[in-house]
Tab-separated table of C-alpha atoms in Angstrom:
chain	number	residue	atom	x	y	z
A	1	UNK	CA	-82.976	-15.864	-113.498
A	2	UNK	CA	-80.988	-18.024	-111.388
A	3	UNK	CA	-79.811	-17.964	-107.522
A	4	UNK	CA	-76.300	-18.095	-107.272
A	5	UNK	CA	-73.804	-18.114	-104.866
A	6	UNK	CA	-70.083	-17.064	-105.312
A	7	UNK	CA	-67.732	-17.993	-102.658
A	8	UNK	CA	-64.599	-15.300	-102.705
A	9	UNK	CA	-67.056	-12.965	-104.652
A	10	UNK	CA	-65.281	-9.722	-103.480
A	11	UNK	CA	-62.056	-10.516	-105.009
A	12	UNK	CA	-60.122	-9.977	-108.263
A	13	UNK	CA	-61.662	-12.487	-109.837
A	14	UNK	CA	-65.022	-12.757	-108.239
A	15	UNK	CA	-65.723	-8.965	-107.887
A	16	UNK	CA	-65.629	-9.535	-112.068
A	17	UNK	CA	-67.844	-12.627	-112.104
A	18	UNK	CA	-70.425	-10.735	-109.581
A	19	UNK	CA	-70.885	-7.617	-112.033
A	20	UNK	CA	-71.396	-10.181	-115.346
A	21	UNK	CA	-73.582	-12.894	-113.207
A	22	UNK	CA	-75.955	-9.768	-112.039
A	23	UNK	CA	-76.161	-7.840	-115.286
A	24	UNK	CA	-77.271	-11.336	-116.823
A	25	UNK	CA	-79.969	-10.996	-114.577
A	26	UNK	CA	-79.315	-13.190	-111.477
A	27	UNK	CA	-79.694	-13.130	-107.763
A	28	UNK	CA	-76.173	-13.235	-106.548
A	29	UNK	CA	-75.165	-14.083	-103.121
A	30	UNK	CA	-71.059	-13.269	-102.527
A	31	UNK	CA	-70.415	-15.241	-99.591
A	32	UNK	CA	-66.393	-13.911	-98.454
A	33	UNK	CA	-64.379	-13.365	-95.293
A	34	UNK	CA	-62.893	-10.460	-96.781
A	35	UNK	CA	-58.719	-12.193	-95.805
A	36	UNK	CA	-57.619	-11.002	-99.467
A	37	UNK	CA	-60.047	-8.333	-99.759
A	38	UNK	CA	-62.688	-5.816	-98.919
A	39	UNK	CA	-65.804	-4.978	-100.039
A	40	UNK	CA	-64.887	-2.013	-102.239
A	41	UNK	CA	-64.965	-4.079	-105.692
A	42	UNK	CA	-69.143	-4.540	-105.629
A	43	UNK	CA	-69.793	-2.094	-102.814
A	44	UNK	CA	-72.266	-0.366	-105.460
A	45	UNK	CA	-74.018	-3.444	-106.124
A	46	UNK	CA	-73.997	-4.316	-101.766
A	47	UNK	CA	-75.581	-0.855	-101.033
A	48	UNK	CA	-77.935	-0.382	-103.759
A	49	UNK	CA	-79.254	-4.340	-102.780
A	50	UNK	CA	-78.629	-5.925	-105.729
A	51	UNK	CA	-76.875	-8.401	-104.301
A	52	UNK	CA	-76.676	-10.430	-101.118
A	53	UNK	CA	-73.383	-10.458	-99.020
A	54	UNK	CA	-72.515	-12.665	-96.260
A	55	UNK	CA	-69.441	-12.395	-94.583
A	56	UNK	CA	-68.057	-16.184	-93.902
A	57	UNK	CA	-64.834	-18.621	-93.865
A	58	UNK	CA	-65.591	-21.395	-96.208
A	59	UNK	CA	-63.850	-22.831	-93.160
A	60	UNK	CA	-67.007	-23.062	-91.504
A	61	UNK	CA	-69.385	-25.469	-92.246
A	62	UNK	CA	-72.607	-24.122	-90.807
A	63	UNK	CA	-72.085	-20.765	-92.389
A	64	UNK	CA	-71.346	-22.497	-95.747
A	65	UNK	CA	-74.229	-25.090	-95.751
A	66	UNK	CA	-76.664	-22.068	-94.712
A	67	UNK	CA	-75.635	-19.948	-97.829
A	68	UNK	CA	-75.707	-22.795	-100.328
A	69	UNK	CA	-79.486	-23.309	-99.029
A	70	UNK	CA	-82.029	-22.357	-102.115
A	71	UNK	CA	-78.875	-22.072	-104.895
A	72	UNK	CA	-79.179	-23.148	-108.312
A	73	UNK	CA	-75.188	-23.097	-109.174
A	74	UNK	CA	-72.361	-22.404	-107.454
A	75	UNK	CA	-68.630	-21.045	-108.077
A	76	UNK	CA	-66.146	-21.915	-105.752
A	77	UNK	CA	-63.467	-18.997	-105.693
A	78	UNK	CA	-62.321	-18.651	-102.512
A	79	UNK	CA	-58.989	-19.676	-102.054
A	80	UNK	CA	-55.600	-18.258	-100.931
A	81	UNK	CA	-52.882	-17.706	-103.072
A	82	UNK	CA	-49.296	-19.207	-104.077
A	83	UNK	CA	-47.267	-17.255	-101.918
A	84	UNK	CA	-49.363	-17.970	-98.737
A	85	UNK	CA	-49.350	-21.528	-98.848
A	86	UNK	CA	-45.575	-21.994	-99.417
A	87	UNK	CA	-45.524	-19.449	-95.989
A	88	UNK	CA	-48.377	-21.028	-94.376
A	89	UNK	CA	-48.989	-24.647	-95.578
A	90	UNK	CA	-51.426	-26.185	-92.985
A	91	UNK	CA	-53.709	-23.064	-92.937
A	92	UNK	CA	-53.692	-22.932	-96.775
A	93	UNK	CA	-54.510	-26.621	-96.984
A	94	UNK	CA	-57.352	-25.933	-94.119
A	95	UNK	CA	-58.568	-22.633	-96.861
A	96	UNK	CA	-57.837	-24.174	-100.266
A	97	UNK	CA	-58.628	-28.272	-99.620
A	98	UNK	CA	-61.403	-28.521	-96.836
A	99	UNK	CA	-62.937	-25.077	-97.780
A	100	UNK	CA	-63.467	-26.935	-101.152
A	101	UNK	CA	-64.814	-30.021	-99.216
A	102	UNK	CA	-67.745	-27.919	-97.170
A	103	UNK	CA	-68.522	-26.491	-100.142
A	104	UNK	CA	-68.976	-29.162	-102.429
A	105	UNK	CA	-70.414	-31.109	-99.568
A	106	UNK	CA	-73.205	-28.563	-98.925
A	107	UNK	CA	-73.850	-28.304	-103.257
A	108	UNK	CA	-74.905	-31.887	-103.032
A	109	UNK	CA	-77.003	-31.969	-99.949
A	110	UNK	CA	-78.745	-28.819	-101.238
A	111	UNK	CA	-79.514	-30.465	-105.086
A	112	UNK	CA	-77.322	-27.788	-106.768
A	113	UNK	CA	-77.575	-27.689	-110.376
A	114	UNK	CA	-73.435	-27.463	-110.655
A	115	UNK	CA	-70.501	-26.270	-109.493
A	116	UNK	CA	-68.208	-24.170	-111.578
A	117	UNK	CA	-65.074	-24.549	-109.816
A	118	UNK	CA	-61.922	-22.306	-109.807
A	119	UNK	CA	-58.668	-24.515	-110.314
A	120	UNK	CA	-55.212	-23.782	-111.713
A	121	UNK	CA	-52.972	-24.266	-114.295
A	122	UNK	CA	-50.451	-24.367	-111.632
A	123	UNK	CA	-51.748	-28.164	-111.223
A	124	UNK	CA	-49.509	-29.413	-114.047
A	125	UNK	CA	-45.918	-27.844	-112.541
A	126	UNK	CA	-43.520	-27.325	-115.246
A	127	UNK	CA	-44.604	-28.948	-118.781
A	128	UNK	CA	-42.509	-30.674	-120.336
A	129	UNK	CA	-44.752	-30.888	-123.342
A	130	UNK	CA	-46.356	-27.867	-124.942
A	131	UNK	CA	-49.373	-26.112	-125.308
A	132	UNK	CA	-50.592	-27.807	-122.159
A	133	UNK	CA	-53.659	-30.207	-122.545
A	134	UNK	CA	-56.302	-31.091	-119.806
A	135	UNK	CA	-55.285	-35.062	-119.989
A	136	UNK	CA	-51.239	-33.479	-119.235
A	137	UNK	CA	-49.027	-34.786	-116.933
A	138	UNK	CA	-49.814	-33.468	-113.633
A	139	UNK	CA	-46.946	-32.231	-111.075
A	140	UNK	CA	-48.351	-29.823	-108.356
A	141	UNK	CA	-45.406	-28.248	-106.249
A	142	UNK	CA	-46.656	-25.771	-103.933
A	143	UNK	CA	-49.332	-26.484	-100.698
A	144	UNK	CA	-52.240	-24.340	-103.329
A	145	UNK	CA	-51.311	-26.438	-106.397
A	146	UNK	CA	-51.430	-29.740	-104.751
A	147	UNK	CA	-54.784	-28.235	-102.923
A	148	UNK	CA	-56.456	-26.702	-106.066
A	149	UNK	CA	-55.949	-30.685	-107.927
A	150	UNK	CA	-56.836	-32.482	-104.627
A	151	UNK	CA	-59.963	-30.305	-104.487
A	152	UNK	CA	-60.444	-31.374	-108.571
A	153	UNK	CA	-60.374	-34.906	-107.463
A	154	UNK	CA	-62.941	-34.315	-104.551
A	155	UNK	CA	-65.332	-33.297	-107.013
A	156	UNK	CA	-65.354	-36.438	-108.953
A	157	UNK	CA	-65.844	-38.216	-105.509
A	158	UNK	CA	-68.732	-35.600	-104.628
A	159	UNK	CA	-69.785	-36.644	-108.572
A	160	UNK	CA	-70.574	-40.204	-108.395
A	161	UNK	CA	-72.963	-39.621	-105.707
A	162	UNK	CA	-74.593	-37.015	-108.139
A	163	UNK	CA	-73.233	-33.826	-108.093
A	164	UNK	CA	-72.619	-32.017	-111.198
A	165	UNK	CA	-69.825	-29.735	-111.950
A	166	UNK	CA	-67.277	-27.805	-114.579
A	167	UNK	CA	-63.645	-27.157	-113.502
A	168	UNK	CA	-61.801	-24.852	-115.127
A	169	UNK	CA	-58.053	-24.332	-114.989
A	170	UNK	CA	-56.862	-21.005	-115.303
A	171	UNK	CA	-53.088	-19.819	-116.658
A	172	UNK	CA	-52.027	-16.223	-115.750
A	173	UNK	CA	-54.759	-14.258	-114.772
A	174	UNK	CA	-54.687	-10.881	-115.011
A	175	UNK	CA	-56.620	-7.472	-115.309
A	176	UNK	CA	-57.990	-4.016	-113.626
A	177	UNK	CA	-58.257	-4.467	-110.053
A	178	UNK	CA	-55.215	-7.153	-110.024
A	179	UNK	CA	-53.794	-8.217	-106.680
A	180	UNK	CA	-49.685	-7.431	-106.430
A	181	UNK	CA	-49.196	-10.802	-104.391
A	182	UNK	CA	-50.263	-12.764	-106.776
A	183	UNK	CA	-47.355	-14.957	-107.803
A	184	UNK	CA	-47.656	-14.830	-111.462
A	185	UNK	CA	-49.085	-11.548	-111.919
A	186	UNK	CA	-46.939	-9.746	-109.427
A	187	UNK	CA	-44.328	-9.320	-112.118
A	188	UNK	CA	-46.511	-7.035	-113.778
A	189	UNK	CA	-47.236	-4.250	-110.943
A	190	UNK	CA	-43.428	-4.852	-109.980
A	191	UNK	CA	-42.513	-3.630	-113.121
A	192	UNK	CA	-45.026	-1.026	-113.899
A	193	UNK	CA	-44.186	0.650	-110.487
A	194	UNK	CA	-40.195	0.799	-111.448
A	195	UNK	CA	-41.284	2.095	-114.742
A	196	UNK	CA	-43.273	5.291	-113.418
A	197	UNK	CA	-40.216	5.751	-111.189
A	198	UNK	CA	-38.306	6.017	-114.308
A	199	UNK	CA	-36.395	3.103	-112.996
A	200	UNK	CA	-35.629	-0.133	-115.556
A	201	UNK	CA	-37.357	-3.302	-114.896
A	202	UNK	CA	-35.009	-5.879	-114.147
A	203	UNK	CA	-34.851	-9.543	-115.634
A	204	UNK	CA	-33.333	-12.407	-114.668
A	205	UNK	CA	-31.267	-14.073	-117.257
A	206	UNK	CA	-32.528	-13.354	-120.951
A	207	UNK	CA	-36.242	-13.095	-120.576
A	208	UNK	CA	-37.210	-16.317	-122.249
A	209	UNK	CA	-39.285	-17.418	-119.454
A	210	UNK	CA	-42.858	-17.674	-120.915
A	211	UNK	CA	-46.651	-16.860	-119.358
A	212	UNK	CA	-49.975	-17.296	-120.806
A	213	UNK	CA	-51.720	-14.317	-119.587
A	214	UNK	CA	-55.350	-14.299	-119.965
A	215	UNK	CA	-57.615	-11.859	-118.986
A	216	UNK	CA	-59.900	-11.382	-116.505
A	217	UNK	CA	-62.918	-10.668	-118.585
A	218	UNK	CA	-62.324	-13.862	-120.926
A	219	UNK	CA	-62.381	-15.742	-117.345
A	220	UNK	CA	-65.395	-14.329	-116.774
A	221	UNK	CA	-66.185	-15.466	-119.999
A	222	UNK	CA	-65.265	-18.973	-119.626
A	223	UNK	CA	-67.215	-19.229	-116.247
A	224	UNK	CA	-70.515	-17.960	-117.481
A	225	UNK	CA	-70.278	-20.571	-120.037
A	226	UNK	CA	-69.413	-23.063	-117.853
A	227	UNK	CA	-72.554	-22.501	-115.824
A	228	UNK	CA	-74.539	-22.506	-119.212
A	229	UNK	CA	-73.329	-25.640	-121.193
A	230	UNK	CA	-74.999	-29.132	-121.589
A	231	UNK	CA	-72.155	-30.270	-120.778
A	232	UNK	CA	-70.879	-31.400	-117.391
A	233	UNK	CA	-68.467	-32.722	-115.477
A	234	UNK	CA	-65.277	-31.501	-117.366
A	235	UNK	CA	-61.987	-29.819	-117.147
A	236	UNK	CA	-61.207	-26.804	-119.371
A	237	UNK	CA	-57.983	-25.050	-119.706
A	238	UNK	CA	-58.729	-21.359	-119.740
A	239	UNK	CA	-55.877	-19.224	-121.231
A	240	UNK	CA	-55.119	-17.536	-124.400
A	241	UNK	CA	-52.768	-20.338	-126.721
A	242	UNK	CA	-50.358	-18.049	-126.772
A	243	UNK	CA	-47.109	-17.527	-124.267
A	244	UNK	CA	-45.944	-14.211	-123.819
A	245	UNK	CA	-42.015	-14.023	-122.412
A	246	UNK	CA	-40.717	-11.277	-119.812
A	247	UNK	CA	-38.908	-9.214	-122.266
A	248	UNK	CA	-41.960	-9.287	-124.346
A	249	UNK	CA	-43.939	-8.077	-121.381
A	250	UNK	CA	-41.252	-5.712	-120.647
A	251	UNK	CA	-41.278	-3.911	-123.687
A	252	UNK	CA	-45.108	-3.827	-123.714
A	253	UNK	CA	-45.260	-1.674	-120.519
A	254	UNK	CA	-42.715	0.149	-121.322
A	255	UNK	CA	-44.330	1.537	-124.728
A	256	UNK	CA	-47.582	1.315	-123.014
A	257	UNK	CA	-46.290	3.860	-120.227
A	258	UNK	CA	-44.374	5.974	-122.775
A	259	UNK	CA	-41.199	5.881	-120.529
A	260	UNK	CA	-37.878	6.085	-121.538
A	261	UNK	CA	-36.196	3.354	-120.058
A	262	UNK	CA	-35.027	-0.230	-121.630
A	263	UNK	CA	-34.825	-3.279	-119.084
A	264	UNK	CA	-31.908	-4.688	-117.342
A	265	UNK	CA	-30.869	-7.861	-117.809
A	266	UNK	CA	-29.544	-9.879	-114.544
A	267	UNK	CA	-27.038	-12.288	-116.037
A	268	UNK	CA	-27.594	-15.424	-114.295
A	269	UNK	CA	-28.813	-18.959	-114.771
A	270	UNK	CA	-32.275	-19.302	-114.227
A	271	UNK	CA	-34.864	-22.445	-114.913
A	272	UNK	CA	-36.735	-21.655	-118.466
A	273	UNK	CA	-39.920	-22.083	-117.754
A	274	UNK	CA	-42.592	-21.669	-120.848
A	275	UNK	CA	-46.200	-21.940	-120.328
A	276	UNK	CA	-48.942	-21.836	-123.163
A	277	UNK	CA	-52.314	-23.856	-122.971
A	278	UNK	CA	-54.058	-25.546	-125.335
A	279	UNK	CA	-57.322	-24.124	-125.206
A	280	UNK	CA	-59.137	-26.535	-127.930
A	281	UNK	CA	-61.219	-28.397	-125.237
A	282	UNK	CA	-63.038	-24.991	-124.719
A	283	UNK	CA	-63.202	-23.332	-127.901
A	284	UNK	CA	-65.052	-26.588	-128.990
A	285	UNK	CA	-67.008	-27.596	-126.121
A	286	UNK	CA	-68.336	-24.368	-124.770
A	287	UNK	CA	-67.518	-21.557	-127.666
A	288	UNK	CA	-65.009	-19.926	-125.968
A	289	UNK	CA	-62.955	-16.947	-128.049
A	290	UNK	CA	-60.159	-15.243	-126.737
A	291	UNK	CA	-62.176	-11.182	-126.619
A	292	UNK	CA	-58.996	-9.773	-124.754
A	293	UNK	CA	-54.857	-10.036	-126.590
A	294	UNK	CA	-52.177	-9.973	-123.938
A	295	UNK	CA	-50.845	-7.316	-125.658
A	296	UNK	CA	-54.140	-4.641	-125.391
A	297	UNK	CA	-55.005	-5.955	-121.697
A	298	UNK	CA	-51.625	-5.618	-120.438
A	299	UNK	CA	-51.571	-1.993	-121.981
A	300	UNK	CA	-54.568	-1.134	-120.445
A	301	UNK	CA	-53.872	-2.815	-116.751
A	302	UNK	CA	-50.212	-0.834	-117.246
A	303	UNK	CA	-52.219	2.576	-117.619
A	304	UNK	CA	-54.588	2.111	-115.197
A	305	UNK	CA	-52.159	1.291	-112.007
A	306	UNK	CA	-49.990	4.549	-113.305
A	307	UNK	CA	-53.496	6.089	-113.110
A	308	UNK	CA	-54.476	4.622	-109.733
A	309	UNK	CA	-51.489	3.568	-108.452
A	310	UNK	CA	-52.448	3.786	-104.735
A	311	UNK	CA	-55.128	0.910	-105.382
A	312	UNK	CA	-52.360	-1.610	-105.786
């Protein structure tokens, strides 16, 4: 049994973590100013005490050094997403970059076994080589990817003074209880919700454009083992090896929902972006297995918002 503290525990992503970290059998702190979220994802586990939740910026630095007081590991979630920072640079920077600072600032003064920290695939821009490997050419573009690699870089700065830590990079995250604003994964309620409307989800140009969608439990996955391994002080990719285009995620959702409808295709030029990671740093360091296809998850997220579709 460990004490753990999750920073942006009540979100997408953490609200997952939380459930897996306490059914393992740890004391979980969520420590969360609730911008991008509410309690409503662990509001069972809140109520019923089996975890602790503080409501805090990762902002401020008294509130973050108190929490990280007495923890054994910590993952650093909290962050805002794409979208925001291109809209709000300076505050994302403030959320994203010296967030990351207090936190890994207050891990070391409080001898915390590791950090498992939250970064993105975003951090490499557009590959021009494919899959994507850790040692890539890096090319952040937006405010959150050149936060999300400066925070990275902190880390090793935070490490030669002794502070241990895993950083793991995700691709296109995705799952039940998925935010709509989130810049890659917003394509997916988009066209889910033209779908139920009987309404064809429209593509620009011919589809080829290529994700890696992973799955929110397999990031879960890869986070739990992060915490667990010997081994320290790395960067993992965490995706699936395999790129899924639009029209292939089109036609998923569309058989999923059982709609008749067949996409549109807007006929312009558009920049071809393809995206797969190379996820052999993981598999062999840590023993990580893809649990979750794209082509099952996506199914399942695509009948749960028809099934809930006020959540999102």
């Amino acid at each position: 049994m460990s004490n753990i503290l999750i920073t942006g525990g009540s979100g997408f992503i953490g609200g997952h973590l939380t459930r897996m970290l306490v059914k393992l059998g740890n004391n979980v702190t969520v420590f969360d100013n609730l911008f991008r979220s509410d309690t409503n994802s662990i509001k069972d586990l809140v109520e019923s005490k089996k975890i602790k939740f503080i409501k805090g910026d990762v902002r401020d630095e008294e509130a973050v050094d108190s929490a990280a007081e007495g923890m054994d590991y910590i993952f650093h979630l909290a962050a805002v997403c794409i979208n925001y920072s291109v809209k709000f640079p300076k505050k994302s920077i403030e959320i994203n970059l010296i967030g990351s600072e207090n936190v890994f600032r207050a891990a070391l003064k409080h001898k915390v076994k590791r950090v498992i920290f939250s970064s993105s695939a975003s951090v490499y821009g557009d590959p021009k080589i494919l899959p994507m490997k850790e040692n890539g050419e890096l090319n952040p573009i937006t405010p959150y990817c050149l936060a999300k690699l400066a925070s990275e870089q902190l880390l090793k700065f935070y490490g030669r003074s002794g502070l241990k830590y895993n950083i793991l990079r995700y691709f296109n995250v995705y799952g039940i209880g998925q935010k709509a604003d989130a810049y890659y994964t917003s394509v997916i309620s988009l066209f889910i919700k033209r779908i139920l409307s009987s309404q064809a989800p429209v593509i620009d140009g011919e589809g080829k454009q290529s994700m890696d969608f992973v799955n929110v439990k397999d990031i879960v996955q890869a986070n739990v083992l992060a915490m667990n391994s010997k081994t320290e002080n790395e960067i993992y990719n965490v995706g699936t090896g395999i790129s899924t285009t639009i029209a292939d995620l089109a036609d998923i959702l569309i058989k999923s929902l059982k709609v008749n409808v067949k996409p549109e295709f807007n006929k312009r030029d558009v920049i071809v972006s393809e995206r797969r990671a190379d996820i052999s740093k993981i598999q062999k360091i840590l023993g990580f297995k893809v649990t979750v296809n794209a082509r099952d998850g996506l199914s399942e997220v695509a009948k749960d918002i028809a099934e809930n579709l006020e959540k999102y």
